[in-house]
Amino acid sequence: MLRLLFLLMGGPALRASWPALLLAGLICLGASLGIVLESLYHGTLSVPLLLLGLFLTAEGLLQAWRARAGFDRGWPARINALALLLLGAALLAAPHERGDCVAWLFALAFFFDGGFRLISCGLMRCRRWHSKLAIGGGEWLFSLAIVANWPLSHRVLIPLGFALVLLGWACSLLQMSRQIRALPAETSVAALPLFTRKGVRKPHGFNYRHIACTQAPASVPLTIYIWTPLGSGSVAGRRPWFDRWVAAIDHRGKVSTGHTSLAMGDALYVSFYPVEDMSCSLGGFLQMLHAREENDVAGFHQRSLEQEIKAWCLPDKRLTLTHYNQQALANYWASHGQDCRYNLTSRNCSTSVMQAIDVATEGLLGLRGLRGYAALLDPDFWLLSLIRSRAEGMTWTPGLVMDYVEVLRRVLAAQPEGNSRRYLYAEKEPAVNRAYHTGRG
């Protein structure tokens, strides 16, 4: 979550606020120590659960008011408000002396998160995958310890989990306060060790001039095009989770991953493909998921959306960003647009588009000054961080890019002044007869 916040704040804002980052890191460190001491002396969850419950209830009330006032329309906004209110009320009403129900909720959260890490690391074998696999296994053991109430009571284990989260935040804040002062001017914050050490492969693509973002609007909107895996009537059966975020399988057993592209007017078009069609069976698809450099193949960039539509079909979804760092994106593409190493997991169409989106949106929250840090209080920012962590733990796919950009627009459109929030809703392409093509992007 903090790395995403640092990226959206950008280098200039982080440099200006490094003393505040240092202070926040020390506060998180002190809070972590306080939670440990309370759990050892009192054995309760009162402090973390009370604060979290109050925060979620307040956010739920705000979301409910916004839905009632018409600022956020539709059932998703109402469901979001109801979920926040129910979760906040459950935490406030939880029996803090025992906390069995809350303990089971935490155990399930660690179980599913650990399972995701184990599966994704086992399939992808990315850089440092052994350590990431160990983290997933540690989460499973922690979950089992909470359920078994051994070797320590869950009244001690869960506060220790909170303390570890705060300790991680403290380390990130303290590292950023130190590293940001050494970052050269006109360099992306994504080049800092805090970002590069956690990538699925060796870092690349940072030696370009990242001009600071300005308030001036871009001359043309940034448009993201999504071809979903389900964009065909030939799909055999339905696998909701797999079809939505990974790939679809047709009646012949072939896999389609969908496709993602990005356009900045006529000046730039990002659409990455492998030279050799990677259509394959499900078994062959799983064997190609390793993310390391030795599995790279030759790739090429499509020249324009018109050529892509002519060769294939219209995209299913079109999303736009009207305010972004146009000059930084142009500089990035001029330096790295000719890199044609393709990898199904770590250098595919979606990861190429996402790196361009990161370049274009870096520093947008920093234009608000210290008010940009208020994004931590926005539930949409939490959701954005969750989507990003799932994608970085697995890989970016067209479905995840679509979800990320939709939520990102809500976060960036939030007005720091007043009580209103403006949303730029996605435009949808008209329905067309799609020719099915497997293994795209």
mmCIF file of N, CA and C in Angstrom, residues 32-144:
data_model
loop_
_atom_site.group_PDB
_atom_site.id
_atom_site.type_symbol
_atom_site.label_atom_id
_atom_site.label_comp_id
_atom_site.label_asym_id
_atom_site.label_seq_id
_atom_site.Cartn_x
_atom_site.Cartn_y
_atom_site.Cartn_z
ATOM 1 N N SER A 32 3.696 0.046 16.944
ATOM 2 C CA SER A 32 3.954 -1.395 16.896
ATOM 3 C C SER A 32 4.425 -1.889 18.257
ATOM 4 N N LEU A 33 5.344 -1.156 18.870
ATOM 5 C CA LEU A 33 5.832 -1.543 20.191
ATOM 6 C C LEU A 33 4.710 -1.468 21.234
ATOM 7 N N GLY A 34 3.847 -0.448 21.119
ATOM 8 C CA GLY A 34 2.746 -0.313 22.066
ATOM 9 C C GLY A 34 1.767 -1.467 21.988
ATOM 10 N N ILE A 35 1.460 -1.919 20.768
ATOM 11 C CA ILE A 35 0.534 -3.045 20.600
ATOM 12 C C ILE A 35 1.127 -4.315 21.197
ATOM 13 N N VAL A 36 2.431 -4.526 20.981
ATOM 14 C CA VAL A 36 3.082 -5.715 21.557
ATOM 15 C C VAL A 36 3.007 -5.688 23.076
ATOM 16 N N LEU A 37 3.302 -4.534 23.667
ATOM 17 C CA LEU A 37 3.266 -4.437 25.128
ATOM 18 C C LEU A 37 1.852 -4.651 25.673
ATOM 19 N N GLU A 38 0.837 -4.063 24.978
ATOM 20 C CA GLU A 38 -0.545 -4.236 25.448
ATOM 21 C C GLU A 38 -0.962 -5.698 25.378
ATOM 22 N N SER A 39 -0.601 -6.379 24.281
ATOM 23 C CA SER A 39 -0.997 -7.784 24.144
ATOM 24 C C SER A 39 -0.319 -8.656 25.194
ATOM 25 N N LEU A 40 0.924 -8.312 25.563
ATOM 26 C CA LEU A 40 1.628 -9.120 26.552
ATOM 27 C C LEU A 40 1.106 -8.877 27.967
ATOM 28 N N TYR A 41 0.728 -7.627 28.237
ATOM 29 C CA TYR A 41 0.296 -7.300 29.595
ATOM 30 C C TYR A 41 -1.204 -7.499 29.810
ATOM 31 N N HIS A 42 -2.021 -7.248 28.760
ATOM 32 C CA HIS A 42 -3.471 -7.301 28.931
ATOM 33 C C HIS A 42 -4.130 -8.420 28.125
ATOM 34 N N GLY A 43 -3.489 -8.868 27.054
ATOM 35 C CA GLY A 43 -4.038 -9.958 26.251
ATOM 36 C C GLY A 43 -5.352 -9.633 25.588
ATOM 37 N N THR A 44 -5.531 -8.377 25.108
ATOM 38 C CA THR A 44 -6.776 -7.986 24.438
ATOM 39 C C THR A 44 -6.462 -7.414 23.076
ATOM 40 N N LEU A 45 -7.549 -7.279 22.278
ATOM 41 C CA LEU A 45 -7.437 -6.670 20.952
ATOM 42 C C LEU A 45 -8.029 -5.267 20.947
ATOM 43 N N SER A 46 -8.191 -4.653 22.106
ATOM 44 C CA SER A 46 -9.004 -3.444 22.209
ATOM 45 C C SER A 46 -8.504 -2.301 21.342
ATOM 46 N N VAL A 47 -7.218 -1.980 21.399
ATOM 47 C CA VAL A 47 -6.723 -0.795 20.690
ATOM 48 C C VAL A 47 -6.826 -0.949 19.178
ATOM 49 N N PRO A 48 -6.230 -1.985 18.560
ATOM 50 C CA PRO A 48 -6.317 -2.066 17.098
ATOM 51 C C PRO A 48 -7.740 -2.269 16.588
ATOM 52 N N LEU A 49 -8.538 -3.101 17.285
ATOM 53 C CA LEU A 49 -9.896 -3.360 16.812
ATOM 54 C C LEU A 49 -10.781 -2.134 16.956
ATOM 55 N N LEU A 50 -10.626 -1.385 18.052
ATOM 56 C CA LEU A 50 -11.437 -0.190 18.248
ATOM 57 C C LEU A 50 -11.139 0.854 17.188
ATOM 58 N N LEU A 51 -9.844 1.092 16.929
ATOM 59 C CA LEU A 51 -9.475 2.094 15.930
ATOM 60 C C LEU A 51 -9.945 1.679 14.541
ATOM 61 N N LEU A 52 -9.729 0.403 14.203
ATOM 62 C CA LEU A 52 -10.147 -0.075 12.888
ATOM 63 C C LEU A 52 -11.662 -0.055 12.752
ATOM 64 N N GLY A 53 -12.379 -0.456 13.803
ATOM 65 C CA GLY A 53 -13.829 -0.437 13.748
ATOM 66 C C GLY A 53 -14.394 0.962 13.593
ATOM 67 N N LEU A 54 -13.836 1.939 14.326
ATOM 68 C CA LEU A 54 -14.293 3.321 14.211
ATOM 69 C C LEU A 54 -14.027 3.871 12.805
ATOM 70 N N PHE A 55 -12.864 3.555 12.266
ATOM 71 C CA PHE A 55 -12.529 4.050 10.938
ATOM 72 C C PHE A 55 -13.453 3.470 9.875
ATOM 73 N N LEU A 56 -13.686 2.158 9.924
ATOM 74 C CA LEU A 56 -14.537 1.528 8.920
ATOM 75 C C LEU A 56 -15.979 2.015 9.035
ATOM 76 N N THR A 57 -16.463 2.217 10.268
ATOM 77 C CA THR A 57 -17.824 2.718 10.450
ATOM 78 C C THR A 57 -17.967 4.133 9.893
ATOM 79 N N ALA A 58 -16.978 4.985 10.173
ATOM 80 C CA ALA A 58 -17.017 6.350 9.649
ATOM 81 C C ALA A 58 -16.995 6.354 8.128
ATOM 82 N N GLU A 59 -16.151 5.513 7.530
ATOM 83 C CA GLU A 59 -16.096 5.440 6.069
ATOM 84 C C GLU A 59 -17.408 4.906 5.503
ATOM 85 N N GLY A 60 -18.009 3.918 6.186
ATOM 86 C CA GLY A 60 -19.290 3.388 5.726
ATOM 87 C C GLY A 60 -20.393 4.426 5.764
ATOM 88 N N LEU A 61 -20.431 5.228 6.832
ATOM 89 C CA LEU A 61 -21.421 6.302 6.924
ATOM 90 C C LEU A 61 -21.214 7.337 5.821
ATOM 91 N N LEU A 62 -19.957 7.686 5.565
ATOM 92 C CA LEU A 62 -19.664 8.645 4.493
ATOM 93 C C LEU A 62 -20.085 8.100 3.138
ATOM 94 N N GLN A 63 -19.768 6.826 2.858
ATOM 95 C CA GLN A 63 -20.138 6.215 1.589
ATOM 96 C C GLN A 63 -21.657 6.125 1.453
ATOM 97 N N ALA A 64 -22.352 5.810 2.554
ATOM 98 C CA ALA A 64 -23.813 5.733 2.514
ATOM 99 C C ALA A 64 -24.418 7.107 2.228
ATOM 100 N N TRP A 65 -23.867 8.142 2.850
ATOM 101 C CA TRP A 65 -24.363 9.498 2.598
ATOM 102 C C TRP A 65 -24.133 9.898 1.146
ATOM 103 N N ARG A 66 -22.974 9.533 0.613
ATOM 104 C CA ARG A 66 -22.660 9.887 -0.776
ATOM 105 C C ARG A 66 -23.610 9.178 -1.739
ATOM 106 N N ALA A 67 -23.895 7.884 -1.461
ATOM 107 C CA ALA A 67 -24.835 7.148 -2.305
ATOM 108 C C ALA A 67 -26.231 7.741 -2.207
ATOM 109 N N ARG A 68 -26.616 8.159 -0.993
ATOM 110 C CA ARG A 68 -27.943 8.756 -0.794
ATOM 111 C C ARG A 68 -28.050 10.116 -1.475
ATOM 112 N N ALA A 69 -26.957 10.896 -1.436
ATOM 113 C CA ALA A 69 -26.970 12.237 -2.026
ATOM 114 C C ALA A 69 -26.807 12.220 -3.534
ATOM 115 N N GLY A 70 -26.452 11.062 -4.095
ATOM 116 C CA GLY A 70 -26.341 10.956 -5.545
ATOM 117 C C GLY A 70 -24.957 11.186 -6.099
ATOM 118 N N PHE A 71 -23.938 11.377 -5.213
ATOM 119 C CA PHE A 71 -22.582 11.559 -5.714
ATOM 120 C C PHE A 71 -22.031 10.256 -6.303
ATOM 121 N N ASP A 72 -22.315 9.139 -5.621
ATOM 122 C CA ASP A 72 -21.896 7.818 -6.092
ATOM 123 C C ASP A 72 -23.155 7.021 -6.415
ATOM 124 N N ARG A 73 -23.377 6.762 -7.672
ATOM 125 C CA ARG A 73 -24.619 6.122 -8.090
ATOM 126 C C ARG A 73 -24.434 4.621 -8.288
ATOM 127 N N GLY A 74 -25.549 3.893 -8.248
ATOM 128 C CA GLY A 74 -25.531 2.481 -8.572
ATOM 129 C C GLY A 74 -25.409 1.589 -7.345
ATOM 130 N N TRP A 75 -25.676 0.314 -7.579
ATOM 131 C CA TRP A 75 -25.617 -0.672 -6.511
ATOM 132 C C TRP A 75 -24.213 -0.890 -5.966
ATOM 133 N N PRO A 76 -23.133 -0.842 -6.777
ATOM 134 C CA PRO A 76 -21.791 -1.049 -6.196
ATOM 135 C C PRO A 76 -21.484 -0.089 -5.055
ATOM 136 N N ALA A 77 -21.898 1.194 -5.191
ATOM 137 C CA ALA A 77 -21.641 2.158 -4.120
ATOM 138 C C ALA A 77 -22.412 1.790 -2.864
ATOM 139 N N ARG A 78 -23.675 1.350 -3.005
ATOM 140 C CA ARG A 78 -24.475 0.979 -1.839
ATOM 141 C C ARG A 78 -23.936 -0.279 -1.167
ATOM 142 N N ILE A 79 -23.517 -1.243 -1.977
ATOM 143 C CA ILE A 79 -22.960 -2.473 -1.414
ATOM 144 C C ILE A 79 -21.661 -2.173 -0.682
ATOM 145 N N ASN A 80 -20.845 -1.289 -1.257
ATOM 146 C CA ASN A 80 -19.591 -0.898 -0.617
ATOM 147 C C ASN A 80 -19.859 -0.256 0.739
ATOM 148 N N ALA A 81 -20.849 0.653 0.803
ATOM 149 C CA ALA A 81 -21.190 1.314 2.061
ATOM 150 C C ALA A 81 -21.699 0.306 3.085
ATOM 151 N N LEU A 82 -22.575 -0.616 2.650
ATOM 152 C CA LEU A 82 -23.120 -1.618 3.565
ATOM 153 C C LEU A 82 -22.029 -2.534 4.103
ATOM 154 N N ALA A 83 -21.096 -2.940 3.232
ATOM 155 C CA ALA A 83 -20.006 -3.823 3.667
ATOM 156 C C ALA A 83 -19.124 -3.129 4.700
ATOM 157 N N LEU A 84 -18.810 -1.859 4.478
ATOM 158 C CA LEU A 84 -17.991 -1.123 5.440
ATOM 159 C C LEU A 84 -18.706 -0.985 6.785
ATOM 160 N N LEU A 85 -20.013 -0.686 6.746
ATOM 161 C CA LEU A 85 -20.770 -0.534 7.985
ATOM 162 C C LEU A 85 -20.856 -1.847 8.760
ATOM 163 N N LEU A 86 -21.115 -2.940 8.050
ATOM 164 C CA LEU A 86 -21.231 -4.239 8.724
ATOM 165 C C LEU A 86 -19.901 -4.661 9.334
ATOM 166 N N LEU A 87 -18.807 -4.475 8.584
ATOM 167 C CA LEU A 87 -17.497 -4.862 9.104
ATOM 168 C C LEU A 87 -17.100 -3.992 10.285
ATOM 169 N N GLY A 88 -17.355 -2.675 10.179
ATOM 170 C CA GLY A 88 -17.042 -1.787 11.294
ATOM 171 C C GLY A 88 -17.853 -2.119 12.530
ATOM 172 N N ALA A 89 -19.169 -2.381 12.347
ATOM 173 C CA ALA A 89 -20.019 -2.734 13.486
ATOM 174 C C ALA A 89 -19.590 -4.060 14.113
ATOM 175 N N ALA A 90 -19.179 -5.015 13.263
ATOM 176 C CA ALA A 90 -18.742 -6.307 13.799
ATOM 177 C C ALA A 90 -17.492 -6.153 14.658
ATOM 178 N N LEU A 91 -16.562 -5.297 14.216
ATOM 179 C CA LEU A 91 -15.343 -5.106 14.999
ATOM 180 C C LEU A 91 -15.631 -4.369 16.302
ATOM 181 N N LEU A 92 -16.531 -3.385 16.245
ATOM 182 C CA LEU A 92 -16.872 -2.645 17.464
ATOM 183 C C LEU A 92 -17.646 -3.506 18.450
ATOM 184 N N ALA A 93 -18.482 -4.411 17.924
ATOM 185 C CA ALA A 93 -19.307 -5.251 18.792
ATOM 186 C C ALA A 93 -18.627 -6.555 19.175
ATOM 187 N N ALA A 94 -17.420 -6.782 18.674
ATOM 188 C CA ALA A 94 -16.745 -8.056 18.943
ATOM 189 C C ALA A 94 -16.440 -8.213 20.429
ATOM 190 N N PRO A 95 -16.568 -9.417 20.944
ATOM 191 C CA PRO A 95 -16.219 -9.664 22.352
ATOM 192 C C PRO A 95 -14.706 -9.608 22.543
ATOM 193 N N HIS A 96 -14.186 -8.447 22.918
ATOM 194 C CA HIS A 96 -12.740 -8.246 22.957
ATOM 195 C C HIS A 96 -12.038 -9.162 23.964
ATOM 196 N N GLU A 97 -12.788 -9.642 24.956
ATOM 197 C CA GLU A 97 -12.146 -10.511 25.920
ATOM 198 C C GLU A 97 -11.802 -11.871 25.305
ATOM 199 N N ARG A 98 -12.642 -12.325 24.352
ATOM 200 C CA ARG A 98 -12.385 -13.614 23.704
ATOM 201 C C ARG A 98 -12.002 -13.408 22.248
ATOM 202 N N GLY A 99 -12.858 -12.742 21.485
ATOM 203 C CA GLY A 99 -12.532 -12.420 20.105
ATOM 204 C C GLY A 99 -12.428 -13.624 19.194
ATOM 205 N N ASP A 100 -13.194 -14.708 19.466
ATOM 206 C CA ASP A 100 -13.063 -15.916 18.658
ATOM 207 C C ASP A 100 -13.460 -15.680 17.210
ATOM 208 N N CYS A 101 -14.589 -14.977 16.984
ATOM 209 C CA CYS A 101 -15.043 -14.736 15.609
ATOM 210 C C CYS A 101 -14.042 -13.894 14.834
ATOM 211 N N VAL A 102 -13.547 -12.855 15.496
ATOM 212 C CA VAL A 102 -12.557 -12.002 14.840
ATOM 213 C C VAL A 102 -11.284 -12.799 14.557
ATOM 214 N N ALA A 103 -10.905 -13.661 15.484
ATOM 215 C CA ALA A 103 -9.708 -14.484 15.279
ATOM 216 C C ALA A 103 -9.857 -15.364 14.047
ATOM 217 N N TRP A 104 -11.047 -15.955 13.870
ATOM 218 C CA TRP A 104 -11.274 -16.792 12.697
ATOM 219 C C TRP A 104 -11.218 -15.975 11.408
ATOM 220 N N LEU A 105 -11.710 -14.745 11.441
ATOM 221 C CA LEU A 105 -11.639 -13.875 10.254
ATOM 222 C C LEU A 105 -10.186 -13.602 9.875
ATOM 223 N N PHE A 106 -9.371 -13.296 10.867
ATOM 224 C CA PHE A 106 -7.960 -13.058 10.587
ATOM 225 C C PHE A 106 -7.277 -14.322 10.084
ATOM 226 N N ALA A 107 -7.625 -15.462 10.672
ATOM 227 C CA ALA A 107 -7.025 -16.723 10.228
ATOM 228 C C ALA A 107 -7.371 -16.997 8.766
ATOM 229 N N LEU A 108 -8.641 -16.750 8.381
ATOM 230 C CA LEU A 108 -9.035 -16.951 6.989
ATOM 231 C C LEU A 108 -8.292 -16.001 6.060
ATOM 232 N N ALA A 109 -8.124 -14.739 6.486
ATOM 233 C CA ALA A 109 -7.411 -13.764 5.651
ATOM 234 C C ALA A 109 -5.977 -14.217 5.413
ATOM 235 N N PHE A 110 -5.285 -14.655 6.463
ATOM 236 C CA PHE A 110 -3.905 -15.125 6.300
ATOM 237 C C PHE A 110 -3.862 -16.414 5.479
ATOM 238 N N PHE A 111 -4.863 -17.282 5.649
ATOM 239 C CA PHE A 111 -4.890 -18.534 4.899
ATOM 240 C C PHE A 111 -5.014 -18.283 3.396
ATOM 241 N N PHE A 112 -5.966 -17.416 2.995
ATOM 242 C CA PHE A 112 -6.174 -17.166 1.575
ATOM 243 C C PHE A 112 -5.009 -16.378 0.966
ATOM 244 N N ASP A 113 -4.478 -15.402 1.703
ATOM 245 C CA ASP A 113 -3.350 -14.643 1.178
ATOM 246 C C ASP A 113 -2.119 -15.532 1.034
ATOM 247 N N GLY A 114 -1.870 -16.373 2.035
ATOM 248 C CA GLY A 114 -0.753 -17.305 1.936
ATOM 249 C C GLY A 114 -0.931 -18.298 0.810
ATOM 250 N N GLY A 115 -2.158 -18.786 0.620
ATOM 251 C CA GLY A 115 -2.418 -19.707 -0.480
ATOM 252 C C GLY A 115 -2.183 -19.066 -1.832
ATOM 253 N N PHE A 116 -2.592 -17.795 -1.975
ATOM 254 C CA PHE A 116 -2.343 -17.085 -3.227
ATOM 255 C C PHE A 116 -0.848 -16.987 -3.504
ATOM 256 N N ARG A 117 -0.068 -16.658 -2.472
ATOM 257 C CA ARG A 117 1.385 -16.541 -2.660
ATOM 258 C C ARG A 117 2.000 -17.889 -3.051
ATOM 259 N N LEU A 118 1.576 -18.949 -2.398
ATOM 260 C CA LEU A 118 2.144 -20.262 -2.692
ATOM 261 C C LEU A 118 1.841 -20.687 -4.122
ATOM 262 N N ILE A 119 0.591 -20.497 -4.554
ATOM 263 C CA ILE A 119 0.206 -20.919 -5.903
ATOM 264 C C ILE A 119 0.918 -20.078 -6.963
ATOM 265 N N SER A 120 0.905 -18.747 -6.787
ATOM 266 C CA SER A 120 1.507 -17.879 -7.797
ATOM 267 C C SER A 120 3.019 -18.083 -7.881
ATOM 268 N N CYS A 121 3.695 -18.217 -6.731
ATOM 269 C CA CYS A 121 5.143 -18.435 -6.755
ATOM 270 C C CYS A 121 5.492 -19.793 -7.336
ATOM 271 N N GLY A 122 4.691 -20.809 -7.010
ATOM 272 C CA GLY A 122 4.946 -22.133 -7.551
ATOM 273 C C GLY A 122 4.789 -22.192 -9.059
ATOM 274 N N LEU A 123 3.830 -21.429 -9.607
ATOM 275 C CA LEU A 123 3.608 -21.426 -11.057
ATOM 276 C C LEU A 123 4.633 -20.581 -11.797
ATOM 277 N N MET A 124 4.949 -19.391 -11.255
ATOM 278 C CA MET A 124 5.742 -18.422 -12.011
ATOM 279 C C MET A 124 7.244 -18.599 -11.842
ATOM 280 N N ARG A 125 7.688 -19.052 -10.669
ATOM 281 C CA ARG A 125 9.115 -19.187 -10.382
ATOM 282 C C ARG A 125 9.849 -17.886 -10.710
ATOM 283 N N CYS A 126 9.351 -16.769 -10.218
ATOM 284 C CA CYS A 126 9.932 -15.472 -10.517
ATOM 285 C C CYS A 126 11.188 -15.248 -9.675
ATOM 286 N N ARG A 127 11.806 -14.059 -9.838
ATOM 287 C CA ARG A 127 12.986 -13.704 -9.065
ATOM 288 C C ARG A 127 12.651 -13.721 -7.568
ATOM 289 N N ARG A 128 13.562 -14.295 -6.775
ATOM 290 C CA ARG A 128 13.389 -14.404 -5.322
ATOM 291 C C ARG A 128 12.136 -15.200 -4.954
ATOM 292 N N TRP A 129 11.772 -16.196 -5.799
ATOM 293 C CA TRP A 129 10.533 -16.907 -5.544
ATOM 294 C C TRP A 129 10.633 -17.794 -4.307
ATOM 295 N N HIS A 130 11.850 -18.225 -3.937
ATOM 296 C CA HIS A 130 11.977 -19.046 -2.740
ATOM 297 C C HIS A 130 11.589 -18.260 -1.486
ATOM 298 N N SER A 131 12.043 -17.004 -1.398
ATOM 299 C CA SER A 131 11.696 -16.203 -0.219
ATOM 300 C C SER A 131 10.206 -15.871 -0.198
ATOM 301 N N LYS A 132 9.617 -15.609 -1.382
ATOM 302 C CA LYS A 132 8.182 -15.324 -1.431
ATOM 303 C C LYS A 132 7.366 -16.563 -1.083
ATOM 304 N N LEU A 133 7.882 -17.735 -1.476
ATOM 305 C CA LEU A 133 7.210 -18.988 -1.112
ATOM 306 C C LEU A 133 7.262 -19.191 0.403
ATOM 307 N N ALA A 134 8.386 -18.818 1.007
ATOM 308 C CA ALA A 134 8.522 -18.950 2.459
ATOM 309 C C ALA A 134 7.540 -18.019 3.182
ATOM 310 N N ILE A 135 7.305 -16.822 2.632
ATOM 311 C CA ILE A 135 6.349 -15.897 3.245
ATOM 312 C C ILE A 135 4.943 -16.498 3.203
ATOM 313 N N GLY A 136 4.574 -17.082 2.063
ATOM 314 C CA GLY A 136 3.268 -17.728 1.954
ATOM 315 C C GLY A 136 3.118 -18.866 2.947
ATOM 316 N N GLY A 137 4.170 -19.678 3.084
ATOM 317 C CA GLY A 137 4.123 -20.759 4.061
ATOM 318 C C GLY A 137 4.028 -20.233 5.487
ATOM 319 N N GLY A 138 4.718 -19.125 5.756
ATOM 320 C CA GLY A 138 4.638 -18.515 7.079
ATOM 321 C C GLY A 138 3.230 -18.021 7.395
ATOM 322 N N GLU A 139 2.540 -17.475 6.385
ATOM 323 C CA GLU A 139 1.158 -17.030 6.605
ATOM 324 C C GLU A 139 0.248 -18.208 6.925
ATOM 325 N N TRP A 140 0.463 -19.339 6.260
ATOM 326 C CA TRP A 140 -0.344 -20.535 6.569
ATOM 327 C C TRP A 140 -0.080 -21.013 7.994
ATOM 328 N N LEU A 141 1.185 -21.014 8.410
ATOM 329 C CA LEU A 141 1.498 -21.438 9.766
ATOM 330 C C LEU A 141 0.887 -20.476 10.784
ATOM 331 N N PHE A 142 0.918 -19.179 10.488
ATOM 332 C CA PHE A 142 0.331 -18.190 11.390
ATOM 333 C C PHE A 142 -1.172 -18.393 11.497
ATOM 334 N N SER A 143 -1.814 -18.680 10.339
ATOM 335 C CA SER A 143 -3.247 -18.952 10.334
ATOM 336 C C SER A 143 -3.568 -20.179 11.174
ATOM 337 N N LEU A 144 -2.774 -21.228 11.016
ATOM 338 C CA LEU A 144 -2.989 -22.458 11.791
ATOM 339 C C LEU A 144 -2.791 -22.208 13.281
#
